[in-house]
Coordinates of C-alpha atoms and ligand atoms in Angstrom, one line a residue:
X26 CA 0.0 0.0 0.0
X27 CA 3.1 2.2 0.5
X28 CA 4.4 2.2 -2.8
X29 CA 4.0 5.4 -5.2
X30 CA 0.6 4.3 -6.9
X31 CA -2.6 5.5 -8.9
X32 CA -3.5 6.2 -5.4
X33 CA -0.8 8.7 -4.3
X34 CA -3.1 11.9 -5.6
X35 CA -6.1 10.9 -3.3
X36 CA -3.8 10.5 -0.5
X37 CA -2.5 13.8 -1.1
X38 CA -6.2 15.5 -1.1
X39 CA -6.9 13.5 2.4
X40 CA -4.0 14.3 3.9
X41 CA -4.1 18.3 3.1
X42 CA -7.8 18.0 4.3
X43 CA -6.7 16.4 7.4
X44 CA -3.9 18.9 7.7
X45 CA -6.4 21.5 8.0
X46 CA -9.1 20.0 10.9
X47 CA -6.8 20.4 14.3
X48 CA -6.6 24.0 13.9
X49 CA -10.6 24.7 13.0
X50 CA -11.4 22.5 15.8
X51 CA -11.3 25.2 18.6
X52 CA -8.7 23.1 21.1
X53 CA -6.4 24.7 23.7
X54 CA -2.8 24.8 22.0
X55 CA -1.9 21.3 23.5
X56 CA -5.1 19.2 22.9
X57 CA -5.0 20.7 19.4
X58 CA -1.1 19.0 19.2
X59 CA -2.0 15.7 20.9
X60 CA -5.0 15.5 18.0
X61 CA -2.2 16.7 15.0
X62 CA 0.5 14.7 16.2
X63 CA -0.9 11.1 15.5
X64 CA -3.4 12.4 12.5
X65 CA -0.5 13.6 11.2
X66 CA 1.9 11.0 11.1
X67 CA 1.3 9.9 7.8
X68 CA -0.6 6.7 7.8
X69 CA -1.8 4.5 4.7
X70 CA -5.0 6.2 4.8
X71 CA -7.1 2.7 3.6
X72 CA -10.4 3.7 5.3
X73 CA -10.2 7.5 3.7
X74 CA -9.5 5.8 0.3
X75 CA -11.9 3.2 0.4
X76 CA -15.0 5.8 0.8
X77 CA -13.7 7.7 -1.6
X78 CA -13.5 5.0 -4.3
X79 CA -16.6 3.6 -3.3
X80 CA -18.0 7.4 -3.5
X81 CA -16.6 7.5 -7.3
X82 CA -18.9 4.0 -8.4
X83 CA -21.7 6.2 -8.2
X84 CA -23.0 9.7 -9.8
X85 CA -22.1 13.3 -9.1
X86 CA -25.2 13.7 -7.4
X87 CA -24.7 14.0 -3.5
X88 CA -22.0 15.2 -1.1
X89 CA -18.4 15.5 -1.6
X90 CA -16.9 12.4 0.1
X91 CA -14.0 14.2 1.6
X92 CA -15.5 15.4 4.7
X93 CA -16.7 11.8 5.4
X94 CA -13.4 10.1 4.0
X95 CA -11.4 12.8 7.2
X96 CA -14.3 11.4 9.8
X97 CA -13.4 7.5 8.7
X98 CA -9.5 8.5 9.5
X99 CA -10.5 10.6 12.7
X100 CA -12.6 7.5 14.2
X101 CA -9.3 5.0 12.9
X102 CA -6.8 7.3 15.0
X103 CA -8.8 7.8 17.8
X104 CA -8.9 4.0 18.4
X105 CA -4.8 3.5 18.1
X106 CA -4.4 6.4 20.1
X107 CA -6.6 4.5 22.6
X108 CA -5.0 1.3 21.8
X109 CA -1.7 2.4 22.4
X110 CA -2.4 3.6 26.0
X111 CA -0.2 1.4 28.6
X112 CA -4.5 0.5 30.0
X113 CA -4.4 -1.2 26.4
X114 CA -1.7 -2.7 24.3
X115 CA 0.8 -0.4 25.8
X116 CA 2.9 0.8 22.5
X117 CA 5.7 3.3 22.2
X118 CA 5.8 3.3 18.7
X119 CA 3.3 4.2 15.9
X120 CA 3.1 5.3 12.6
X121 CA 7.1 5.4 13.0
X122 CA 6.3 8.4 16.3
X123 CA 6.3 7.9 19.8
X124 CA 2.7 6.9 20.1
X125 CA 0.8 10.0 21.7
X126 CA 1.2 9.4 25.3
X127 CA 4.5 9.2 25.0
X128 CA 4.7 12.8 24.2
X129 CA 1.8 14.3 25.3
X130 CA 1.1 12.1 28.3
X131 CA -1.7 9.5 29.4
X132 CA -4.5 12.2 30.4
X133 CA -3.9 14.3 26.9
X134 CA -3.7 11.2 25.1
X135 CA -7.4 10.1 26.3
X136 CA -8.7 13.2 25.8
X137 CA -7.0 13.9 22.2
X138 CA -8.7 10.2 21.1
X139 CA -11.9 11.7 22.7
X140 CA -11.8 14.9 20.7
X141 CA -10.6 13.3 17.1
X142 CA -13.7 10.5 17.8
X143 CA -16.3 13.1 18.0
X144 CA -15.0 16.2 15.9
X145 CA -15.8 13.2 13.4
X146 CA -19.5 13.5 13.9
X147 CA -19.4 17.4 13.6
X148 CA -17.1 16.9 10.0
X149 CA -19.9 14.4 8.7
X150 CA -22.7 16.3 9.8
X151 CA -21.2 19.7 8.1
X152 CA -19.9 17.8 5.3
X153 CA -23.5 16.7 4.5
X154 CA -25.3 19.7 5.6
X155 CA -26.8 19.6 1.5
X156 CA -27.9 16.2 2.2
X157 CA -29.2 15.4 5.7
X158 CA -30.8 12.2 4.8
X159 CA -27.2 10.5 3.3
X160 CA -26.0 12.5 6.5
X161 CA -27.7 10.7 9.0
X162 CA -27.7 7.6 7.1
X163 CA -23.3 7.8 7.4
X164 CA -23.8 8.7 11.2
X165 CA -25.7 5.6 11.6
X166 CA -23.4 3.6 9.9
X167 CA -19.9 5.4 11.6
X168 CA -21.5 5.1 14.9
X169 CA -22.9 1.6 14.7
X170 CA -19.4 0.2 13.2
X171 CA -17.2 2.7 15.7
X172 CA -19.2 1.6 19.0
X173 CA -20.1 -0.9 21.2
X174 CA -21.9 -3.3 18.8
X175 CA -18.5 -3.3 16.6
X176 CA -15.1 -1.9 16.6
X177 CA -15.2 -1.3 20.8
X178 CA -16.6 -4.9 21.2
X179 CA -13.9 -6.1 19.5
X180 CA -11.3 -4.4 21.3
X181 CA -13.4 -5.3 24.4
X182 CA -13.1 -9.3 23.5
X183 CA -9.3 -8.6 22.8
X184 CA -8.4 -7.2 26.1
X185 CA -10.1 -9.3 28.1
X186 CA -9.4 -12.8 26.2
X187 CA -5.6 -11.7 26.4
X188 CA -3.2 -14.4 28.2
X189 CA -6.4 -16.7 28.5
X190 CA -6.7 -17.6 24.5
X191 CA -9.3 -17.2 22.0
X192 CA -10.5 -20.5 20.4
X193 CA -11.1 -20.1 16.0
X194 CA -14.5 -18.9 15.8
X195 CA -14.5 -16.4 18.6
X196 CA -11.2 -14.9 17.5
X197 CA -12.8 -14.9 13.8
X198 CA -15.7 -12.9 15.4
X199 CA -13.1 -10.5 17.6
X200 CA -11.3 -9.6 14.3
X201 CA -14.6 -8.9 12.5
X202 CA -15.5 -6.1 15.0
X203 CA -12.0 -4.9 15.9
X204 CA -10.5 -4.6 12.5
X205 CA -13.5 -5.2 10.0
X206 CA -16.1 -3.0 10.9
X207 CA -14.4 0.0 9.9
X208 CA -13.6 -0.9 7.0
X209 CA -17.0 -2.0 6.2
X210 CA -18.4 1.2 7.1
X211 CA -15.8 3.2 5.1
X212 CA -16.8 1.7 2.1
X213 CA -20.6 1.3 2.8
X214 CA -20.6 5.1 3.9
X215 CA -19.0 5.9 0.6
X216 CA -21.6 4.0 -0.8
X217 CA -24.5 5.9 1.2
X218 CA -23.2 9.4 -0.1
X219 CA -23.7 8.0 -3.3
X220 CA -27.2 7.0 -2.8
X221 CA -26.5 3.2 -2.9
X222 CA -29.6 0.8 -2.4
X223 CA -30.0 -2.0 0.0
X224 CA -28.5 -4.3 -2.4
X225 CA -25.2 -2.6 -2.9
X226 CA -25.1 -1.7 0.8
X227 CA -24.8 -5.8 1.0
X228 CA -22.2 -6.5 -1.2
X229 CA -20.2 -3.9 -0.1
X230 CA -20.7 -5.2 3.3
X231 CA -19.1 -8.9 2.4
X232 CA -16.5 -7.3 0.7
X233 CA -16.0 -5.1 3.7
X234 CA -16.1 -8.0 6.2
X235 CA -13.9 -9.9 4.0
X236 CA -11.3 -7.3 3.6
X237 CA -11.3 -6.6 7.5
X238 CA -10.1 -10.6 7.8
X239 CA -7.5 -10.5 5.3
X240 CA -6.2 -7.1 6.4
X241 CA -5.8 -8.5 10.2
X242 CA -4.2 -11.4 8.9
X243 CA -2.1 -9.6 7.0
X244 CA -1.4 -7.2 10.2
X245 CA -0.5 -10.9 12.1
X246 CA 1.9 -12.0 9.8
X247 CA 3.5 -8.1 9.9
X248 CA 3.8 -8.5 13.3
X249 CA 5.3 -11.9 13.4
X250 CA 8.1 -11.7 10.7
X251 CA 7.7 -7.4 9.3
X252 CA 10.6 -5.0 9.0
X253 CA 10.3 -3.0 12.2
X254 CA 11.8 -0.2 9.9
X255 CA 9.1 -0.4 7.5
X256 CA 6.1 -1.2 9.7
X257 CA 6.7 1.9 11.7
X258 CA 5.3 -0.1 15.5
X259 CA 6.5 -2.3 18.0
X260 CA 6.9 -6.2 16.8
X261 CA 6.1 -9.1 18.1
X262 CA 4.0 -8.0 20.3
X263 CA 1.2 -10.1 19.8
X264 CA 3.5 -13.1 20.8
X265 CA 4.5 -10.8 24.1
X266 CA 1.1 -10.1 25.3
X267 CA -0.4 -13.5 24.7
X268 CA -2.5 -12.5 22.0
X269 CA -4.3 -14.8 19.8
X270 CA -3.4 -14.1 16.3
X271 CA -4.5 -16.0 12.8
X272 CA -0.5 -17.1 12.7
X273 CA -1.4 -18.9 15.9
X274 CA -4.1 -20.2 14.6
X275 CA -2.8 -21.5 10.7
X276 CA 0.7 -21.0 11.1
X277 CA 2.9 -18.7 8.5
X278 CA 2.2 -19.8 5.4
X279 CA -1.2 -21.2 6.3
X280 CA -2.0 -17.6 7.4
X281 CA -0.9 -16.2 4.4
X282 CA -2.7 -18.8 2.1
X283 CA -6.1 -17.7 3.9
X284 CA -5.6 -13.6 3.7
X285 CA -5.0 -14.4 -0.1
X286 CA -8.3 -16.1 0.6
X287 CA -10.3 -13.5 2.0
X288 CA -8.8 -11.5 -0.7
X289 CA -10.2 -13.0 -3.5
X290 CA -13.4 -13.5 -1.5
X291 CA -13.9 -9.6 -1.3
X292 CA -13.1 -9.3 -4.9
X293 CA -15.7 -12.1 -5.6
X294 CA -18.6 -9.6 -3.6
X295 CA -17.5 -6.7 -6.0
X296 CA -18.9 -8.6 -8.9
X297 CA -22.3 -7.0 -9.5
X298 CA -20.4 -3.6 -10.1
X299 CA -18.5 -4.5 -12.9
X300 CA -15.8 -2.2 -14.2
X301 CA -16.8 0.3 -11.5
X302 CA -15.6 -1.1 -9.1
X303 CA -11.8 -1.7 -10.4
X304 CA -10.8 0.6 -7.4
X305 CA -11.6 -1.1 -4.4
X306 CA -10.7 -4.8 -6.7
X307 CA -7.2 -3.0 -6.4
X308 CA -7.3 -1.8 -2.6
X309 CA -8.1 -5.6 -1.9
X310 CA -5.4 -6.5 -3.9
X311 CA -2.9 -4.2 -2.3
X312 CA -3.8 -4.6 1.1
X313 CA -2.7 -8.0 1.2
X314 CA 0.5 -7.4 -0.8
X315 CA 1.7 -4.6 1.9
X316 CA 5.1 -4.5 3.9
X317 CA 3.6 -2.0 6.3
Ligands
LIG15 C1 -9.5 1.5 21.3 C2 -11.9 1.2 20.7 C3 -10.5 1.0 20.4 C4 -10.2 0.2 19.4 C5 -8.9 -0.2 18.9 C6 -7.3 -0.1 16.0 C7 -7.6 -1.1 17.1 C8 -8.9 -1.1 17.8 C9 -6.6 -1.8 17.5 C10 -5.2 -1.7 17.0 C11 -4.6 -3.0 17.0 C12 -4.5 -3.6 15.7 C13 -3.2 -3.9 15.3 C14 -5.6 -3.8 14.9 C15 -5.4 -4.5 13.7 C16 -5.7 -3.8 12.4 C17 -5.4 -2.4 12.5 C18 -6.6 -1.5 12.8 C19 -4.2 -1.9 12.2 C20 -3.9 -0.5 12.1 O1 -4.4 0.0 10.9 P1 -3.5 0.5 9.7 O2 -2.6 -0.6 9.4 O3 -2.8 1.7 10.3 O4 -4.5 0.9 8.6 P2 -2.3 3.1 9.6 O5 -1.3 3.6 10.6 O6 -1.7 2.8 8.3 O7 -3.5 3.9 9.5

């Protein structure tokens, strides 16, 4: 995903848009840094590019999925800066940086993941401000796949199955909400801006759900054998912290045999949208190809 691509314009227009939230967002100087520093550290931006290439399958009509692509990445770096706090995974490294409470300190790091998770609400709502019913229709979706029914349940399994074990299905079902529901909302919200039906909405789910899995495994198998260089976090953590992880699980090779899987399987969902959909065929295809 790192390499200089068809995508490297799109990731330009996110990260200017990003560049220019912290300041509009009325924080005291050193909130407003504890936001910037980990927003700003120059992720892959996958969620941000996935609702904007499922934005561009549809028509003109509707609201400019910028806005919306910024809230996907607020919500995605809320929940590392979260993750990383020594109550959670405990990290000193991300995105290459020492991870926000490192710098800024336990108390600003909470409330800087606070701030970026909600200033994402007020970016969607005034993104869509033209269009209140795809508005509400992408706050459903964010909040439903950001909160305690997805993405927090997983991380709620996670942290509390750590040391003990997770057994295949219920690890499947971790990963799912941890990792997948955001994705799945990214490009379902995308969708929703576009005007997509309930039919689309499904088929962009399975390939969202799909994607999550392969993505996570993917994120195992960095963890286990990535170039620390490259991968920008603490290694081998999983290992450390008696984490579960689909290398556990299927081994290696067996782990990367079944993200190629999930792969394919996501690309297999994108079928009904023909040439349309050649971006996210190739976000798929790349996610599961990246060294970081
Ligand atoms: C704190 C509610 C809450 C949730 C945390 C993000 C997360 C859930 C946990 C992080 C642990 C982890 C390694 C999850 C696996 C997949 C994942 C989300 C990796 C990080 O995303 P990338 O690789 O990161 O897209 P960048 O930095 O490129 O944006």
């Amino acid at each position: 995903m790192g390499d200089a691509t068809r995508w490297d314009a799109d990731r330009r227009r996110i990260d200017e848009a990003l560049a220019a939230l912290p300041g509009r967002m009325g924080a005291p100087a050193p909130l407003e840094e504890a936001m910037a520093w980990p927003l700003l550290a120059g992720g892959k931006r996958l969620r941000p590019l996935l609702v904007l290439s499922a934005r561009g399958m549809y028509g003109a009509d509707g609201p400019d999925a910028l806005p919306v692509a910024c809230a996907l990445e607020l919500v995605h770096t809320y929940s590392l800066v979260h993750d990383d706090l020594p109550a959670m995974d405990d990290d000193d490294l991300r995105r290459g940086r020492p991870t926000c409470h490192v710098v800024y300190g336990d108390a600003l790091a909470i409330l800087a993941g606070d701030g970026l998770l909600t200033h994402a609400f007020q970016v969607v709502a005034e993104g869509c401000a033209g269009w209140p019913d795809r508005g509400l229709a992408v706050v459903a979706e964010l909040a439903r796949a950001a909160g305690p029914g997805g993405m927090v349940a997983g991380q709620a399994v996670d942290i509390v199955s750590t040391g003990r074990g997770l057994l295949p299905e219920a690890h499947r079902a971790m990963c799912a909400q941890k990792t997948g529901a955001l994705l799945s909302a990214a490009v379902r919200c995308g969708a929703l801006l576009g005007g997509a039906g309930p039919g689309d909405l499904e088929a962009l789910g399975r390939y969202g759900r799909a994607l999550g899995l392969a993505f996570q495994a993917v994120d195992d198998l960095l963890d286990a054998e990535g170039d620390p260089a490259e991968v920008g976090k603490g290694l081998h953590k999983d290992a450390e912290q008696g984490k579960t992880t689909f290398v556990d699980l299927l081994g290696h090779e067996g782990a990367r045999a079944q993200a190629g899987a999930w792969a394919r399987e996501a690309v297999e969902a994108l079928a009904p949208f023909g040439d349309r959909a050649e971006g996210l065929r190739d976000l798929a295809e790349r996610a599961v190809r990246r060294t970081r």
